[in-house]
PDB file of C-alpha atoms in Angstrom:
ATOM      1  CA  GLN A   1     -36.330 -87.144 -77.107  1.00 76.00           C
ATOM      2  CA  VAL A   2     -32.678 -87.225 -77.513  1.00 82.00           C
ATOM      3  CA  GLN A   3     -30.627 -89.573 -75.371  1.00 91.00           C
ATOM      4  CA  LEU A   4     -27.868 -87.628 -73.653  1.00 94.00           C
ATOM      5  CA  VAL A   5     -25.109 -89.442 -71.318  1.00 94.00           C
ATOM      6  CA  GLU A   6     -23.325 -87.287 -68.890  1.00 96.00           C
ATOM      7  CA  SER A   7     -20.188 -88.184 -66.922  1.00 96.00           C
ATOM      8  CA  GLY A   8     -17.404 -86.461 -64.885  1.00 97.00           C
ATOM      9  CA  GLY A   9     -19.276 -85.236 -61.634  1.00 94.00           C
ATOM     10  CA  GLY A  10     -18.007 -85.896 -58.132  1.00 97.00           C
ATOM     11  CA  LEU A  11     -16.837 -84.384 -55.029  1.00 98.00           C
ATOM     12  CA  VAL A  12     -14.187 -81.589 -55.140  1.00 98.00           C
ATOM     13  CA  PRO A  13     -12.914 -79.119 -52.498  1.00 98.00           C
ATOM     14  CA  PRO A  14     -13.430 -75.449 -52.795  1.00 98.00           C
ATOM     15  CA  GLY A  15     -11.105 -73.908 -55.541  1.00 98.00           C
ATOM     16  CA  GLY A  16     -10.892 -77.160 -57.342  1.00 98.00           C
ATOM     17  CA  SER A  17     -11.837 -78.204 -60.955  1.00 98.00           C
ATOM     18  CA  LEU A  18     -14.036 -80.561 -62.677  1.00 98.00           C
ATOM     19  CA  ARG A  19     -14.839 -81.400 -66.231  1.00 98.00           C
ATOM     20  CA  LEU A  20     -18.330 -82.644 -67.311  1.00 98.00           C
ATOM     21  CA  SER A  21     -18.833 -84.477 -70.587  1.00 98.00           C
ATOM     22  CA  CYS A  22     -22.231 -85.105 -72.446  1.00 97.00           C
ATOM     23  CA  VAL A  23     -22.359 -87.400 -75.323  1.00 96.00           C
ATOM     24  CA  ALA A  24     -25.207 -87.115 -77.858  1.00 94.00           C
ATOM     25  CA  PRO A  25     -26.279 -89.176 -80.908  1.00 91.00           C
ATOM     26  CA  GLN A  26     -24.109 -88.473 -83.886  1.00 85.00           C
ATOM     27  CA  ASN A  27     -27.228 -87.868 -86.234  1.00 79.00           C
ATOM     28  CA  ILE A  28     -28.440 -84.939 -84.098  1.00 77.00           C
ATOM     29  CA  PHE A  29     -25.465 -83.452 -82.353  1.00 81.00           C
ATOM     30  CA  ARG A  30     -24.474 -81.007 -85.166  1.00 84.00           C
ATOM     31  CA  LEU A  31     -28.063 -79.642 -85.495  1.00 88.00           C
ATOM     32  CA  TYR A  32     -28.914 -78.720 -81.718  1.00 90.00           C
ATOM     33  CA  ARG A  33     -27.965 -76.163 -79.444  1.00 94.00           C
ATOM     34  CA  MET A  34     -26.166 -77.870 -76.469  1.00 95.00           C
ATOM     35  CA  GLY A  35     -25.983 -76.738 -72.955  1.00 97.00           C
ATOM     36  CA  TRP A  36     -25.729 -77.277 -69.217  1.00 98.00           C
ATOM     37  CA  TYR A  37     -28.241 -76.238 -66.540  1.00 98.00           C
ATOM     38  CA  ARG A  38     -28.102 -76.998 -62.810  1.00 98.00           C
ATOM     39  CA  GLN A  39     -30.378 -77.458 -59.953  1.00 98.00           C
ATOM     40  CA  ALA A  40     -29.364 -76.925 -56.234  1.00 96.00           C
ATOM     41  CA  PRO A  41     -31.369 -78.401 -53.432  1.00 90.00           C
ATOM     42  CA  GLY A  42     -34.530 -76.467 -53.044  1.00 93.00           C
ATOM     43  CA  LYS A  43     -34.030 -74.277 -55.938  1.00 96.00           C
ATOM     44  CA  GLN A  44     -35.328 -74.184 -59.619  1.00 97.00           C
ATOM     45  CA  ARG A  45     -33.165 -75.366 -62.428  1.00 97.00           C
ATOM     46  CA  GLU A  46     -31.119 -72.774 -63.970  1.00 98.00           C
ATOM     47  CA  LEU A  47     -28.926 -72.077 -66.935  1.00 98.00           C
ATOM     48  CA  VAL A  48     -25.294 -72.499 -66.690  1.00 98.00           C
ATOM     49  CA  ALA A  49     -24.133 -72.155 -70.345  1.00 98.00           C
ATOM     50  CA  THR A  50     -25.096 -73.060 -73.760  1.00 98.00           C
ATOM     51  CA  ILE A  51     -23.238 -73.353 -77.102  1.00 97.00           C
ATOM     52  CA  LEU A  52     -24.643 -73.059 -80.621  1.00 95.00           C
ATOM     53  CA  THR A  53     -23.762 -75.098 -83.580  1.00 92.00           C
ATOM     54  CA  THR A  54     -21.688 -71.932 -84.504  1.00 92.00           C
ATOM     55  CA  ASP A  55     -19.614 -72.335 -81.399  1.00 93.00           C
ATOM     56  CA  LYS A  56     -21.278 -69.221 -80.121  1.00 96.00           C
ATOM     57  CA  THR A  57     -21.607 -69.322 -76.394  1.00 97.00           C
ATOM     58  CA  ASN A  58     -23.705 -67.870 -73.492  1.00 98.00           C
ATOM     59  CA  VAL A  59     -22.662 -68.421 -69.994  1.00 98.00           C
ATOM     60  CA  ALA A  60     -24.450 -67.366 -66.799  1.00 98.00           C
ATOM     61  CA  ASP A  61     -23.007 -64.371 -64.846  1.00 97.00           C
ATOM     62  CA  SER A  62     -22.657 -66.440 -61.882  1.00 97.00           C
ATOM     63  CA  VAL A  63     -20.091 -68.743 -63.456  1.00 98.00           C
ATOM     64  CA  LYS A  64     -18.488 -66.236 -65.976  1.00 98.00           C
ATOM     65  CA  GLY A  65     -14.754 -66.523 -65.881  1.00 97.00           C
ATOM     66  CA  ARG A  66     -14.741 -69.601 -64.294  1.00 98.00           C
ATOM     67  CA  PHE A  67     -16.733 -72.162 -66.318  1.00 98.00           C
ATOM     68  CA  THR A  68     -16.199 -72.863 -70.071  1.00 98.00           C
ATOM     69  CA  ILE A  69     -18.414 -74.739 -72.422  1.00 98.00           C
ATOM     70  CA  SER A  70     -17.149 -76.197 -75.566  1.00 97.00           C
ATOM     71  CA  ARG A  71     -18.203 -78.858 -78.045  1.00 94.00           C
ATOM     72  CA  ASP A  72     -16.292 -81.529 -80.165  1.00 93.00           C
ATOM     73  CA  ASN A  73     -18.379 -82.423 -83.247  1.00 89.00           C
ATOM     74  CA  ALA A  74     -15.914 -85.308 -84.059  1.00 91.00           C
ATOM     75  CA  ARG A  75     -16.867 -86.728 -80.680  1.00 94.00           C
ATOM     76  CA  ASN A  76     -20.424 -85.603 -80.486  1.00 94.00           C
ATOM     77  CA  THR A  77     -19.519 -84.429 -76.966  1.00 96.00           C
ATOM     78  CA  VAL A  78     -20.300 -81.178 -75.119  1.00 97.00           C
ATOM     79  CA  TYR A  79     -18.079 -80.213 -72.211  1.00 98.00           C
ATOM     80  CA  LEU A  80     -18.358 -77.951 -69.256  1.00 98.00           C
ATOM     81  CA  GLN A  81     -14.856 -77.161 -67.756  1.00 98.00           C
ATOM     82  CA  MET A  82     -15.382 -75.963 -64.250  1.00 98.00           C
ATOM     83  CA  ASP A  83     -12.516 -74.068 -62.347  1.00 98.00           C
ATOM     84  CA  SER A  84     -12.302 -72.183 -59.018  1.00 98.00           C
ATOM     85  CA  LEU A  85     -15.419 -74.112 -58.009  1.00 98.00           C
ATOM     86  CA  LYS A  86     -17.388 -72.699 -54.971  1.00 98.00           C
ATOM     87  CA  PRO A  87     -19.768 -74.375 -52.501  1.00 97.00           C
ATOM     88  CA  GLU A  88     -22.615 -72.560 -54.106  1.00 96.00           C
ATOM     89  CA  ASP A  89     -21.924 -74.384 -57.388  1.00 98.00           C
ATOM     90  CA  THR A  90     -23.092 -77.638 -55.722  1.00 97.00           C
ATOM     91  CA  GLY A  91     -26.064 -79.297 -57.402  1.00 98.00           C
ATOM     92  CA  VAL A  92     -27.257 -81.675 -59.925  1.00 98.00           C
ATOM     93  CA  TYR A  93     -25.931 -80.676 -63.506  1.00 98.00           C
ATOM     94  CA  TYR A  94     -28.051 -81.494 -66.612  1.00 98.00           C
ATOM     95  CA  CYS A  95     -26.938 -81.818 -70.152  1.00 97.00           C
ATOM     96  CA  ASN A  96     -29.520 -80.291 -72.495  1.00 96.00           C
ATOM     97  CA  ALA A  97     -30.132 -80.394 -76.237  1.00 95.00           C
ATOM     98  CA  TYR A  98     -32.447 -77.944 -77.933  1.00 94.00           C
ATOM     99  CA  ARG A  99     -33.997 -77.628 -81.252  1.00 92.00           C
ATOM    100  CA  GLY A 100     -37.530 -76.559 -80.917  1.00 90.00           C
ATOM    101  CA  TYR A 101     -37.858 -78.746 -77.789  1.00 91.00           C
ATOM    102  CA  ASP A 102     -35.739 -79.699 -74.776  1.00 93.00           C
ATOM    103  CA  SER A 103     -34.097 -83.063 -74.382  1.00 93.00           C
ATOM    104  CA  TRP A 104     -32.405 -83.702 -71.025  1.00 95.00           C
ATOM    105  CA  GLY A 105     -29.748 -86.060 -69.515  1.00 96.00           C
ATOM    106  CA  GLN A 106     -30.287 -87.883 -66.479  1.00 96.00           C
ATOM    107  CA  GLY A 107     -28.372 -85.432 -64.415  1.00 97.00           C
ATOM    108  CA  ILE A 108     -24.967 -85.751 -62.598  1.00 97.00           C
ATOM    109  CA  GLN A 109     -24.218 -84.633 -58.986  1.00 98.00           C
ATOM    110  CA  VAL A 110     -21.487 -81.977 -58.403  1.00 98.00           C
ATOM    111  CA  THR A 111     -20.533 -81.462 -54.820  1.00 98.00           C
ATOM    112  CA  VAL A 112     -18.124 -78.657 -53.699  1.00 98.00           C
ATOM    113  CA  SER A 113     -17.071 -79.090 -50.016  1.00 97.00           C
ATOM    114  CA  SER A 114     -14.151 -79.414 -47.800  1.00 95.00           C
TER     115      SER A 114
END
């Protein structure tokens, strides 16, 4: 299990922006696929975006064009830039590291509401 530390959530009005950060241990960051998932109340956890060690990204259709995932290998950090937020983006966002098995962060709340 890899320790992942998330930050950057909060309350934002519709149309606003947030940036989530997730720091992973240096010795594993460059070897793992990193990603973000989210879980809305009463719903299953779903993929938001992933990024490979080659920087190739995969973004869910529901957030494509609004969310951007990136990674900074020097800082062992993966980011999720969220723009044009909608109320349906509300949920707990989880950082994920994958290399044969999943490791999860503790989750961070994002609330989009006026």
